[in-house]
Short mmCIF file of C-alpha atoms in Angstrom, two decimals:
data_model
loop_
_atom_site.label_atom_id
_atom_site.label_comp_id
_atom_site.label_asym_id
_atom_site.label_seq_id
_atom_site.Cartn_x
_atom_site.Cartn_y
_atom_site.Cartn_z
CA MET A 1 -0.14 -0.21 -0.07
CA SER A 2 1.20 3.12 -1.00
CA ARG A 3 1.94 6.23 1.91
CA ILE A 4 0.80 9.60 1.23
CA TYR A 5 3.86 11.83 0.74
CA GLU A 6 5.02 13.96 3.68
CA ASN A 7 7.98 16.18 3.43
CA LYS A 8 9.16 16.13 7.28
CA PRO A 9 11.08 13.15 6.84
CA LEU A 10 13.09 15.03 4.43
CA GLN A 11 13.32 17.96 6.13
CA SER A 12 14.79 16.17 9.02
CA VAL A 13 17.93 15.37 6.83
CA PRO A 14 20.51 17.97 7.25
CA ILE A 15 20.83 20.03 3.94
CA GLU A 16 24.65 21.13 3.13
CA THR A 17 25.61 24.09 0.74
CA HIS A 18 28.31 23.53 -1.84
CA GLN A 19 30.08 26.55 -4.05
CA TRP A 20 30.48 25.67 -7.80
CA LYS A 21 33.22 27.55 -9.30
CA THR A 22 31.56 28.18 -12.77
CA LEU A 23 28.13 28.06 -14.42
CA TRP A 24 26.20 24.75 -12.79
CA LYS A 25 25.50 22.85 -16.10
CA PRO A 26 24.63 19.10 -15.27
CA ALA A 27 23.39 18.28 -18.90
CA THR A 28 27.18 18.79 -20.12
CA LEU A 29 28.04 15.67 -17.44
CA GLN A 30 25.40 13.30 -19.17
CA SER A 31 26.83 11.85 -22.31
CA GLY A 32 26.25 8.39 -23.07
CA ASN A 33 23.14 6.13 -22.88
CA GLY A 34 22.81 5.91 -19.38
CA ILE A 35 22.06 2.68 -16.88
CA LEU A 36 18.93 0.86 -15.57
CA ILE A 37 19.13 -0.04 -12.27
CA GLU A 38 17.78 -2.04 -9.53
CA GLY A 39 18.61 -1.34 -6.07
CA SER A 40 17.52 -0.50 -2.61
CA ILE A 41 18.25 3.04 -0.58
CA GLN A 42 20.66 2.60 2.55
CA GLY A 43 20.91 6.20 3.03
CA ARG A 44 19.94 9.66 1.99
CA SER A 45 21.78 13.57 1.81
CA ARG A 46 20.87 16.76 0.78
CA HIS A 47 22.85 19.03 -0.91
CA VAL A 48 22.19 22.98 -2.67
CA ILE A 49 24.64 23.68 -5.39
CA ALA A 50 25.69 27.63 -5.74
CA ASP A 51 27.11 28.56 -8.87
CA SER A 52 28.98 31.50 -9.95
CA ALA A 53 25.85 32.98 -11.59
CA GLY A 54 24.54 32.91 -7.66
CA SER A 55 21.81 30.05 -8.96
CA LYS A 56 20.92 27.81 -6.08
CA LEU A 57 19.65 24.15 -6.83
CA ARG A 58 18.70 21.76 -4.45
CA TYR A 59 19.17 18.21 -4.50
CA LEU A 60 18.57 14.78 -2.85
CA VAL A 61 21.24 12.32 -3.13
CA LEU A 62 20.02 8.59 -2.55
CA HIS A 63 22.88 6.23 -1.87
CA ILE A 64 21.49 3.06 -3.50
CA LYS A 65 23.00 -0.58 -3.03
CA LEU A 66 23.06 -1.87 -6.68
CA LEU A 67 21.23 -4.83 -7.34
CA ARG A 68 21.05 -5.62 -10.95
CA CYS A 69 22.65 -3.15 -13.54
CA HIS A 70 21.65 -3.23 -17.84
CA LYS A 71 22.62 -0.89 -20.23
CA ARG A 72 19.83 1.92 -21.81
CA LYS A 73 19.33 1.04 -25.42
CA PHE A 74 17.82 3.34 -27.76
CA ASP A 75 16.96 2.30 -31.44
CA LYS A 76 18.03 4.82 -34.71
CA LEU A 77 15.30 7.34 -34.42
CA GLY A 78 16.58 7.33 -30.31
CA LYS A 79 13.68 5.97 -28.96
CA GLU A 80 14.44 4.02 -26.01
CA ILE A 81 13.94 0.00 -26.26
CA GLU A 82 14.31 -2.58 -23.95
CA PRO A 83 17.67 -4.36 -23.38
CA ASN A 84 18.53 -7.70 -23.75
CA PHE A 85 18.39 -8.97 -20.01
CA SER A 86 19.87 -12.44 -21.06
CA GLU A 87 21.93 -13.91 -23.47
CA THR A 88 19.65 -17.14 -23.94
CA LYS A 89 16.27 -17.95 -24.13
CA LYS A 90 14.18 -21.13 -23.97
CA VAL A 91 12.05 -22.30 -26.88
CA ASN A 92 9.34 -24.92 -26.71
CA ILE A 93 9.81 -27.75 -28.73
CA GLY A 94 7.88 -30.36 -26.90
CA HIS A 95 3.76 -30.99 -26.71
CA LEU A 96 2.03 -29.17 -24.21
CA ASN A 97 5.16 -27.59 -23.11
CA SER A 98 6.84 -30.33 -21.85
CA SER A 99 10.19 -29.73 -22.95
CA TYR A 100 12.43 -27.11 -24.37
CA LYS A 101 15.63 -26.18 -25.95
CA VAL A 102 18.05 -23.33 -25.02
CA GLU A 103 19.05 -21.04 -27.87
CA ALA A 104 21.46 -17.86 -28.08
CA LYS A 105 19.68 -14.66 -27.86
CA GLY A 106 22.10 -12.58 -27.81
CA GLU A 107 24.67 -10.47 -26.29
CA THR A 108 23.15 -9.45 -22.73
CA ASP A 109 22.76 -5.76 -21.82
CA ARG A 110 23.56 -6.39 -17.99
CA ILE A 111 26.50 -4.92 -17.00
CA SER A 112 28.68 -5.84 -13.20
CA ASN A 113 27.62 -3.46 -10.33
CA GLU A 114 31.39 -2.52 -10.41
CA GLU A 115 31.12 -1.15 -14.41
CA ALA A 116 28.11 0.72 -13.55
CA THR A 117 29.52 2.24 -10.56
CA ALA A 118 32.81 3.38 -12.59
CA LYS A 119 30.60 5.08 -15.51
CA LEU A 120 28.35 6.73 -13.04
CA THR A 121 30.93 8.23 -10.59
CA LEU A 122 32.36 11.76 -11.34
CA PRO A 123 34.92 13.01 -9.57
CA ASP A 124 33.72 16.39 -8.65
CA LEU A 125 30.16 15.21 -7.37
CA LYS A 126 31.83 12.10 -5.58
CA SER A 127 34.02 15.12 -3.21
CA ILE A 128 30.50 16.46 -2.29
CA THR A 129 28.97 13.72 -1.17
CA ALA A 130 32.30 11.38 0.34
CA LYS A 131 31.46 12.44 3.78
CA HIS A 132 27.58 10.87 3.49
CA SER A 133 29.06 8.01 1.56
CA VAL A 134 27.89 4.62 2.49
CA SER A 135 30.18 1.56 1.92
CA GLY A 136 29.28 -0.57 -1.22
CA CYS A 137 26.63 2.13 -2.48
CA LEU A 138 26.40 4.43 -5.65
CA PRO A 139 25.38 8.10 -4.82
CA LEU A 140 22.40 8.98 -7.13
CA TRP A 141 21.13 12.83 -7.49
CA ILE A 142 17.65 14.00 -8.29
CA GLU A 143 16.39 17.42 -7.67
CA GLU A 144 14.59 18.18 -4.43
CA ALA A 145 11.51 19.01 -5.71
CA THR A 146 10.79 16.19 -7.76
CA MET A 147 10.52 14.13 -5.14
CA GLU A 148 7.20 16.14 -3.83
CA LYS A 149 5.57 13.41 -6.00
CA MET A 150 6.84 10.43 -4.04
CA ASP A 151 8.40 9.22 -0.47
CA LEU A 152 11.45 7.08 -0.28
CA ASP A 153 12.75 6.05 2.86
CA VAL A 154 16.09 4.08 3.96
CA GLY A 155 15.19 0.54 3.05
CA ASP A 156 13.23 0.80 -0.08
CA GLU A 157 13.83 -0.91 -3.23
CA VAL A 158 13.90 1.06 -6.19
CA ARG A 159 14.03 1.13 -10.07
CA LEU A 160 15.67 3.89 -11.90
CA LYS A 161 17.20 5.31 -15.05
CA THR A 162 19.96 7.30 -15.12
CA LYS A 163 20.34 10.53 -17.34
CA GLY A 164 23.00 9.18 -19.46
CA ASP A 165 26.00 8.16 -17.94
CA SER A 166 26.10 10.09 -14.96
CA PRO A 167 24.69 10.08 -11.25
CA PHE A 168 21.46 12.01 -12.10
CA ILE A 169 18.46 10.32 -11.97
CA PHE A 170 16.26 10.68 -15.14
CA SER A 171 13.28 8.41 -13.72
CA ILE A 172 12.88 6.22 -10.27
CA SER A 173 9.99 4.19 -8.84
CA LYS A 174 9.74 2.11 -6.02
CA ILE A 175 9.38 -1.44 -6.27
CA GLU A 176 6.08 -2.45 -3.74
CA GLY A 177 5.19 -6.24 -3.70
CA GLY A 178 7.63 -7.01 -6.75
CA SER A 179 6.53 -3.98 -8.81
CA SER A 180 6.98 -0.43 -9.34
CA LYS A 181 3.70 1.41 -8.16
CA ALA A 182 2.37 4.54 -10.12
CA SER A 183 1.81 6.42 -6.96
CA ASN A 184 5.45 6.15 -6.12
CA TYR A 185 7.08 7.05 -9.93
CA VAL A 186 8.67 10.15 -11.15
CA GLY A 187 10.11 11.24 -14.54
CA GLY A 188 10.88 9.52 -17.29
CA ASP A 189 8.20 7.45 -18.86
CA GLN A 190 4.45 6.64 -18.48
CA VAL A 191 3.75 6.32 -14.88
CA GLY A 192 4.47 2.55 -13.47
CA GLY A 193 5.90 1.78 -16.99
CA SER A 194 9.43 0.06 -15.62
CA TRP A 195 11.12 -2.08 -18.03
CA THR A 196 10.72 -4.89 -15.95
CA ASP A 197 6.99 -4.61 -15.41
CA LYS A 198 6.88 -4.77 -19.03
CA ILE A 199 9.14 -7.75 -19.45
CA PHE A 200 6.75 -9.47 -16.96
CA THR A 201 3.90 -8.53 -18.80
CA GLU A 202 5.36 -9.94 -22.01
CA LYS A 203 6.44 -13.54 -20.35
CA ILE A 204 2.27 -13.87 -19.05
CA GLU A 205 1.51 -13.40 -22.60
CA VAL A 206 3.66 -15.87 -24.04
CA LYS A 207 1.95 -18.34 -21.60
CA THR A 208 -1.31 -17.97 -24.02
CA LEU A 209 -0.31 -18.28 -27.28
CA PRO A 210 -1.25 -21.95 -29.25
CA GLN A 211 0.81 -24.53 -28.24
CA ASP A 212 1.44 -25.34 -32.17
CA GLN A 213 3.45 -21.97 -32.20
CA PRO A 214 6.52 -22.61 -30.85
CA GLU A 215 7.71 -19.44 -29.14
CA GLY A 216 10.68 -18.24 -27.23
CA VAL A 217 10.20 -17.73 -23.59
CA ASP A 218 12.78 -16.21 -21.78
CA ASP A 219 14.91 -17.27 -18.44
CA ASP A 220 14.02 -15.33 -15.51
CA GLU A 221 16.74 -12.78 -15.90
CA TRP A 222 16.33 -11.14 -12.70
CA ASP A 223 17.62 -14.45 -10.89
CA ASP A 224 21.32 -14.70 -9.99
#
């Protein structure tokens, strides 16, 4: 069950102001396609960036323990497509789904937690959040104003996308009961439309196909 958002827990997190010597332009730090992440929040910190023009921007930094990471993928027109979650797939070859064979599906888009951390770590930003770092966690930034739409606490599991290969969050949703909840979602695609939700929907649809039409049935890519 989703909780009604209240900003008191957020206000209880101390806020720090940091001077940025030039204009604050996070878009210049967001090259690359970005990464899809599933993880859990192990800490939070609040930061104000004051740049050379006198602008002040407020951020909430979520210190995330990475569970699974995949590269974001886009087609030739720039539309985001689902990544390849597994290198193999099961294909039904028997009567009444009695047997399967395993076929190559292509190179997986999954990357290690270490590779994801290396891609998303920027030295200048790491120095800002270092004092709040949590062992084994990656600090990811989101504008504080967007958090008025949802409530995230330490211990919550989330699914998110980054803005390019940077620690800035493009979209995020909280995992409740195994799926992302629309009432706890900000940014990015249609509310509740997480990539894992879409994958699981496709798996269910495969089971309803006629038995004389062999179809690929993906392994459970989330299981290690």
